[in-house]
Amino acid sequence: MMNRFTTALVTLVGLAGAASAQTLINGAGATFPEPMYSKWFSDFKKLHNNIQINYTANGSGAGITAVTAGTVDFAGSDAILTDAQLKAFKDKQGFGVLCFPTVMGAVVLTYNVAGVSGDLKLTPDAVAGIYLGKITKWNDPALGKANPGVTLPGKDIVVVHRSDSSGTSFIFTDYLAKVSADWRAKVSPTGAAAVQWPTGLGGSKNEGVAGLVKQQANSIGYVELSFAIQNKMNYATIQNSAGAFVKPSLESVTAAAAASAKTIPDDFRVSITNPPGKDSYPISSFTWLLIPEQIKDASKKTALTDFLTWMLKDGQALAAPLTYAPLPKAVVDKEVKAIAKIK
């Protein structure tokens, strides 16, 4: 039989254990928002030292697969979930998955062209032509016309694309499908995380594409804006749907979202590539957190809903310093209400 001292000691040990118990949450997916998520998860832990959120940036496709299988608690995706993917999740888990936009960013065309250190301008036809393998030389008239005064070499264009299933590829191919009938007919009628590329070299993740562009003379590839800025890479100005050549920036991404605000549905599955507006950068996108709508572990549910609330109200102020565009207020307000759907 325990005496009073033993009982008190056991009680104290139990309370200490409860106080130190951590809620561990694991996620995986999109590489594009990884710097933002790392900052958010670190700052959130400073406010809630009993919550540890881990995130593996292994690509949107891998994240969607993992959250559908139930091997992670949430996923990150730069790709809009399709109806088939929503159905696959529900068939596997018995309930749905919710899509929460977190920040906005852009996919940029980065290049390594001999003798060209300044700004390179690209039209939608030129971008599609390069990735279709129809424009093969840097001094092609389609490129020269948009770049008067720039001496483009008569060298072969080395095309670089993602080799993994990627939300970045989804955004880029979503744009190509909107601006090029040839792309829609020959490669993909809509955005896709992975396609059969007509030409080029494949690199894994942003790092792989960037590495190939840096190594290969006269090359062009696509990466996220934040990655290009952090790695001091050249990136092109793209002609938008209004005919204006727009440099990717926080302001031009925000303009793209503002121009698309009226089309944002309640489930937040919306593309903002090739939007209207003379100030809109045309290869802009939201990125999403995919959260199961039912979370059986009460501590994980509380932690995730608390994080989402903090991310939408306080975390948005941390976006711009990391070269992400914060969400428009109208989207934030809709998302705050949508958190209640998590049961």
XYZ file of N, CA, C and O in Angstrom, residues 194-283:
360
model
N 2.821 15.832 -63.554
C 3.834 15.123 -64.341
C 3.278 14.931 -65.746
O 2.119 14.545 -65.905
N 4.090 15.219 -66.752
C 3.682 15.039 -68.143
C 4.808 14.364 -68.912
O 5.943 14.270 -68.431
N 4.493 13.912 -70.116
C 5.503 13.394 -71.029
C 6.079 14.594 -71.777
O 5.499 15.080 -72.738
N 7.198 15.097 -71.308
C 7.759 16.316 -71.882
C 8.237 16.061 -73.310
O 8.936 15.075 -73.566
N 7.898 16.937 -74.253
C 8.322 16.754 -75.642
C 9.826 16.888 -75.843
O 10.382 16.363 -76.811
N 10.488 17.611 -74.938
C 11.917 17.855 -75.099
C 12.529 18.201 -73.752
O 11.815 18.523 -72.802
N 13.839 18.108 -73.655
C 14.535 18.626 -72.487
C 15.113 17.607 -71.525
O 14.920 16.394 -71.659
N 15.819 18.159 -70.530
C 16.450 17.381 -69.472
C 15.630 17.505 -68.197
O 15.087 18.574 -67.905
N 15.560 16.437 -67.411
C 14.791 16.457 -66.176
C 15.669 16.592 -64.949
O 16.730 15.971 -64.848
N 15.227 17.442 -64.012
C 15.913 17.597 -62.740
C 14.931 17.444 -61.596
O 13.774 17.850 -61.702
N 15.378 16.865 -60.499
C 14.506 16.627 -59.358
C 14.435 17.861 -58.463
O 15.470 18.423 -58.083
N 13.223 18.276 -58.181
C 12.943 19.416 -57.303
C 13.550 20.706 -57.868
O 14.176 20.714 -58.931
N 13.356 21.793 -57.152
C 13.925 23.070 -57.588
C 15.442 23.001 -57.704
O 16.041 23.557 -58.631
N 16.057 22.301 -56.752
C 17.513 22.224 -56.722
C 18.060 21.547 -57.970
O 19.075 21.971 -58.529
N 17.368 20.484 -58.414
C 17.831 19.762 -59.591
C 17.708 20.587 -60.860
O 18.620 20.603 -61.701
N 16.583 21.285 -61.006
C 16.392 22.151 -62.184
C 17.412 23.286 -62.160
O 18.067 23.572 -63.173
N 17.558 23.935 -61.005
C 18.499 25.051 -60.892
C 19.927 24.593 -61.181
O 20.690 25.295 -61.856
N 20.275 23.422 -60.679
C 21.618 22.902 -60.893
C 21.912 22.671 -62.368
O 22.996 23.017 -62.870
N 20.933 22.109 -63.083
C 21.123 21.876 -64.513
C 21.233 23.184 -65.289
O 22.057 23.319 -66.205
N 20.397 24.166 -64.923
C 20.456 25.457 -65.613
C 21.816 26.121 -65.389
O 22.413 26.688 -66.321
N 22.330 26.036 -64.191
C 23.631 26.642 -63.897
C 24.769 25.924 -64.620
O 25.744 26.539 -65.057
N 24.639 24.589 -64.756
C 25.698 23.793 -65.370
C 25.673 23.828 -66.896
O 26.722 23.740 -67.547
N 24.462 23.949 -67.465
C 24.299 23.849 -68.914
C 24.244 25.246 -69.544
O 23.335 26.023 -69.267
N 25.205 25.544 -70.390
C 25.188 26.821 -71.090
C 23.976 26.890 -72.019
O 23.543 25.883 -72.569
N 23.402 28.085 -72.151
C 22.273 28.340 -73.063
C 21.015 27.547 -72.692
O 20.284 27.083 -73.555
N 20.796 27.420 -71.399
C 19.663 26.628 -70.900
C 18.564 27.513 -70.333
O 18.764 28.692 -70.044
N 17.393 26.906 -70.171
C 16.246 27.570 -69.562
C 15.465 26.531 -68.762
O 15.367 25.368 -69.168
N 14.965 26.927 -67.605
C 14.187 26.016 -66.767
C 13.213 26.810 -65.926
O 13.218 28.044 -65.950
N 12.382 26.120 -65.174
C 11.396 26.812 -64.344
C 11.547 26.405 -62.882
O 11.726 25.238 -62.554
N 11.513 27.408 -62.012
C 11.599 27.206 -60.561
C 10.674 28.223 -59.896
O 10.117 29.102 -60.556
N 10.531 28.116 -58.577
C 9.724 29.088 -57.860
C 10.465 30.419 -57.724
O 11.694 30.453 -57.648
N 9.708 31.498 -57.687
C 10.274 32.833 -57.567
C 11.168 32.950 -56.335
O 12.286 33.474 -56.419
N 10.684 32.492 -55.189
C 11.468 32.619 -53.953
C 12.794 31.886 -54.075
O 13.834 32.374 -53.619
N 12.772 30.727 -54.706
C 14.010 29.953 -54.881
C 14.975 30.701 -55.792
O 16.184 30.761 -55.527
N 14.466 31.284 -56.883
C 15.316 32.011 -57.816
C 15.960 33.231 -57.145
O 17.150 33.507 -57.347
N 15.177 33.949 -56.331
C 15.711 35.123 -55.652
C 16.779 34.732 -54.633
O 17.864 35.329 -54.572
N 16.477 33.707 -53.839
C 17.419 33.269 -52.806
C 18.733 32.783 -53.404
O 19.793 32.922 -52.800
N 18.667 32.240 -54.626
C 19.868 31.700 -55.265
C 20.445 32.632 -56.334
O 21.305 32.230 -57.118
N 19.936 33.880 -56.354
C 20.462 34.921 -57.236
C 20.505 34.471 -58.699
O 21.518 34.617 -59.390
N 19.385 33.936 -59.161
C 19.270 33.455 -60.529
C 18.567 34.486 -61.411
O 17.713 35.240 -60.933
N 18.941 34.529 -62.687
C 18.207 35.357 -63.642
C 16.827 34.760 -63.876
O 16.676 33.525 -63.903
N 15.819 35.609 -64.064
C 14.506 35.087 -64.447
C 13.797 36.083 -65.344
O 14.002 37.299 -65.255
N 12.979 35.544 -66.243
C 12.429 36.316 -67.350
C 11.192 37.116 -66.976
O 10.469 36.795 -66.024
N 10.951 38.151 -67.776
C 9.705 38.907 -67.757
C 8.767 38.265 -68.770
O 9.172 37.967 -69.898
N 7.515 38.022 -68.370
C 6.575 37.278 -69.220
C 5.427 38.192 -69.647
O 4.893 38.956 -68.840
N 5.052 38.080 -70.912
C 3.909 38.852 -71.413
C 2.617 38.234 -70.893
O 2.396 37.025 -71.006
N 1.742 39.050 -70.314
C 0.500 38.526 -69.738
C -0.668 38.633 -70.715
O -0.507 39.050 -71.865
N -1.850 38.259 -70.237
C -3.027 38.200 -71.117
C -3.459 39.575 -71.617
O -4.163 39.687 -72.622
N -3.026 40.634 -70.919
C -3.341 41.993 -71.358
C -2.309 42.537 -72.337
O -2.436 43.670 -72.801
N -1.288 41.737 -72.638
C -0.256 42.150 -73.574
C 0.918 42.867 -72.942
O 1.859 43.271 -73.637
N 0.906 43.025 -71.614
C 1.987 43.723 -70.912
C 3.064 42.728 -70.482
O 2.752 41.608 -70.063
N 4.318 43.143 -70.581
C 5.419 42.318 -70.078
C 5.583 42.633 -68.594
O 5.819 43.790 -68.214
N 5.443 41.605 -67.756
C 5.435 41.797 -66.306
C 6.519 40.948 -65.647
O 6.632 39.746 -65.907
N 7.308 41.588 -64.822
C 8.332 40.898 -64.039
C 7.668 40.240 -62.835
O 6.817 40.847 -62.176
N 8.009 38.991 -62.514
C 7.427 38.372 -61.316
C 7.881 39.084 -60.049
O 9.064 39.370 -59.873
N 6.928 39.379 -59.185
C 7.197 40.065 -57.923
C 6.022 39.822 -56.993
O 4.969 39.327 -57.415
N 6.178 40.199 -55.736
C 5.063 40.069 -54.795
C 3.868 40.884 -55.272
O 2.722 40.444 -55.178
N 4.141 42.064 -55.805
C 3.071 42.944 -56.242
C 2.327 42.367 -57.452
O 1.090 42.421 -57.515
N 3.073 41.795 -58.404
C 2.410 41.267 -59.602
C 1.684 39.958 -59.314
O 0.697 39.622 -59.971
N 2.148 39.197 -58.307
C 1.425 37.995 -57.882
C 0.136 38.389 -57.162
O -0.930 37.805 -57.391
N 0.223 39.397 -56.298
C -0.962 39.892 -55.609
C -1.990 40.416 -56.613
O -3.202 40.196 -56.462
N -1.506 41.082 -57.646
C -2.406 41.587 -58.692
C -3.117 40.432 -59.394
O -4.309 40.541 -59.722
N -2.412 39.341 -59.615
C -3.023 38.167 -60.251
C -4.135 37.596 -59.386
O -5.206 37.218 -59.875
N -3.889 37.533 -58.076
C -4.907 37.004 -57.161
C -6.109 37.938 -57.080
O -7.262 37.485 -57.080
N -5.836 39.233 -57.023
C -6.928 40.203 -56.940
C -7.813 40.138 -58.185
O -9.042 40.236 -58.093
N -7.174 39.918 -59.340
C -7.930 39.845 -60.590
C -8.771 38.580 -60.669
O -9.737 38.510 -61.430
N -8.400 37.564 -59.858
C -9.109 36.280 -59.883
C -10.027 36.086 -58.686
O -10.655 35.035 -58.545
N -10.121 37.086 -57.814
C -10.817 36.934 -56.536
C -12.266 36.467 -56.689
O -12.759 35.660 -55.896
N -12.945 36.962 -57.705
C -14.358 36.638 -57.871
C -14.595 35.177 -58.259
O -15.719 34.687 -58.158
N -13.549 34.504 -58.696
C -13.711 33.116 -59.156
C -13.328 32.091 -58.099
O -13.350 30.897 -58.365
N -12.962 32.545 -56.889
C -12.505 31.610 -55.856
C -13.705 30.889 -55.230
O -14.553 31.507 -54.591
N -13.800 29.562 -55.396
C -14.937 28.809 -54.862
C -14.770 28.510 -53.372
O -13.706 28.764 -52.791
N -15.805 27.957 -52.771
C -15.773 27.672 -51.334
C -14.753 26.603 -50.956
O -14.305 26.568 -49.810
N -14.390 25.724 -51.922
C -13.393 24.700 -51.591
C -11.978 25.151 -51.954
O -11.023 24.390 -51.795
N -11.824 26.382 -52.432
C -10.541 27.018 -52.712
C -9.740 26.338 -53.824
O -8.554 26.613 -53.983
N -10.376 25.481 -54.594
C -9.669 24.845 -55.718
C -9.804 25.760 -56.942
O -10.769 25.673 -57.679
N -8.832 26.624 -57.113
C -8.921 27.606 -58.186
C -7.526 27.869 -58.758
O -6.533 27.894 -58.029
N -7.469 28.049 -60.053
C -6.226 28.410 -60.726
C -6.226 29.905 -61.001
O -7.232 30.468 -61.434
N -5.091 30.551 -60.743
C -4.981 31.976 -61.056
C -3.890 32.219 -62.099
O -3.374 33.326 -62.219
N -3.540 31.181 -62.875
C -2.605 31.393 -63.976
C -3.317 32.109 -65.126
O -4.523 31.965 -65.315
N -2.534 32.876 -65.887
C -3.033 33.640 -67.032
C -4.269 34.477 -66.689
O -5.267 34.460 -67.423
N -4.221 35.260 -65.603
C -5.382 36.041 -65.191
C -5.504 37.316 -66.021
O -4.578 37.692 -66.748
N -6.632 38.019 -65.905
C -6.743 39.332 -66.538
C -5.923 40.368 -65.772
O -5.399 40.087 -64.690
N -5.822 41.553 -66.352
C -5.161 42.654 -65.640
C -3.766 42.950 -66.154
O -2.943 42.047 -66.261
N -3.493 44.205 -66.437
C -2.197 44.593 -67.006
C -1.046 44.449 -66.018
O 0.123 44.367 -66.420
N -1.339 44.402 -64.720
C -0.278 44.294 -63.704
C -0.080 42.868 -63.202
O 0.760 42.632 -62.333
N -0.842 41.916 -63.731
C -0.806 40.534 -63.224
C 0.340 39.729 -63.829
O 0.498 39.692 -65.057
N 1.117 39.071 -62.975
C 2.114 38.127 -63.474
C 1.392 36.829 -63.829
O 0.642 36.291 -63.007
N 1.589 36.307 -65.050
C 0.706 35.242 -65.530
C 0.945 33.831 -65.006
O 0.100 32.959 -65.197
N 2.088 33.579 -64.357
C 2.323 32.209 -63.846
C 2.346 32.264 -62.321
O 3.336 31.947 -61.664
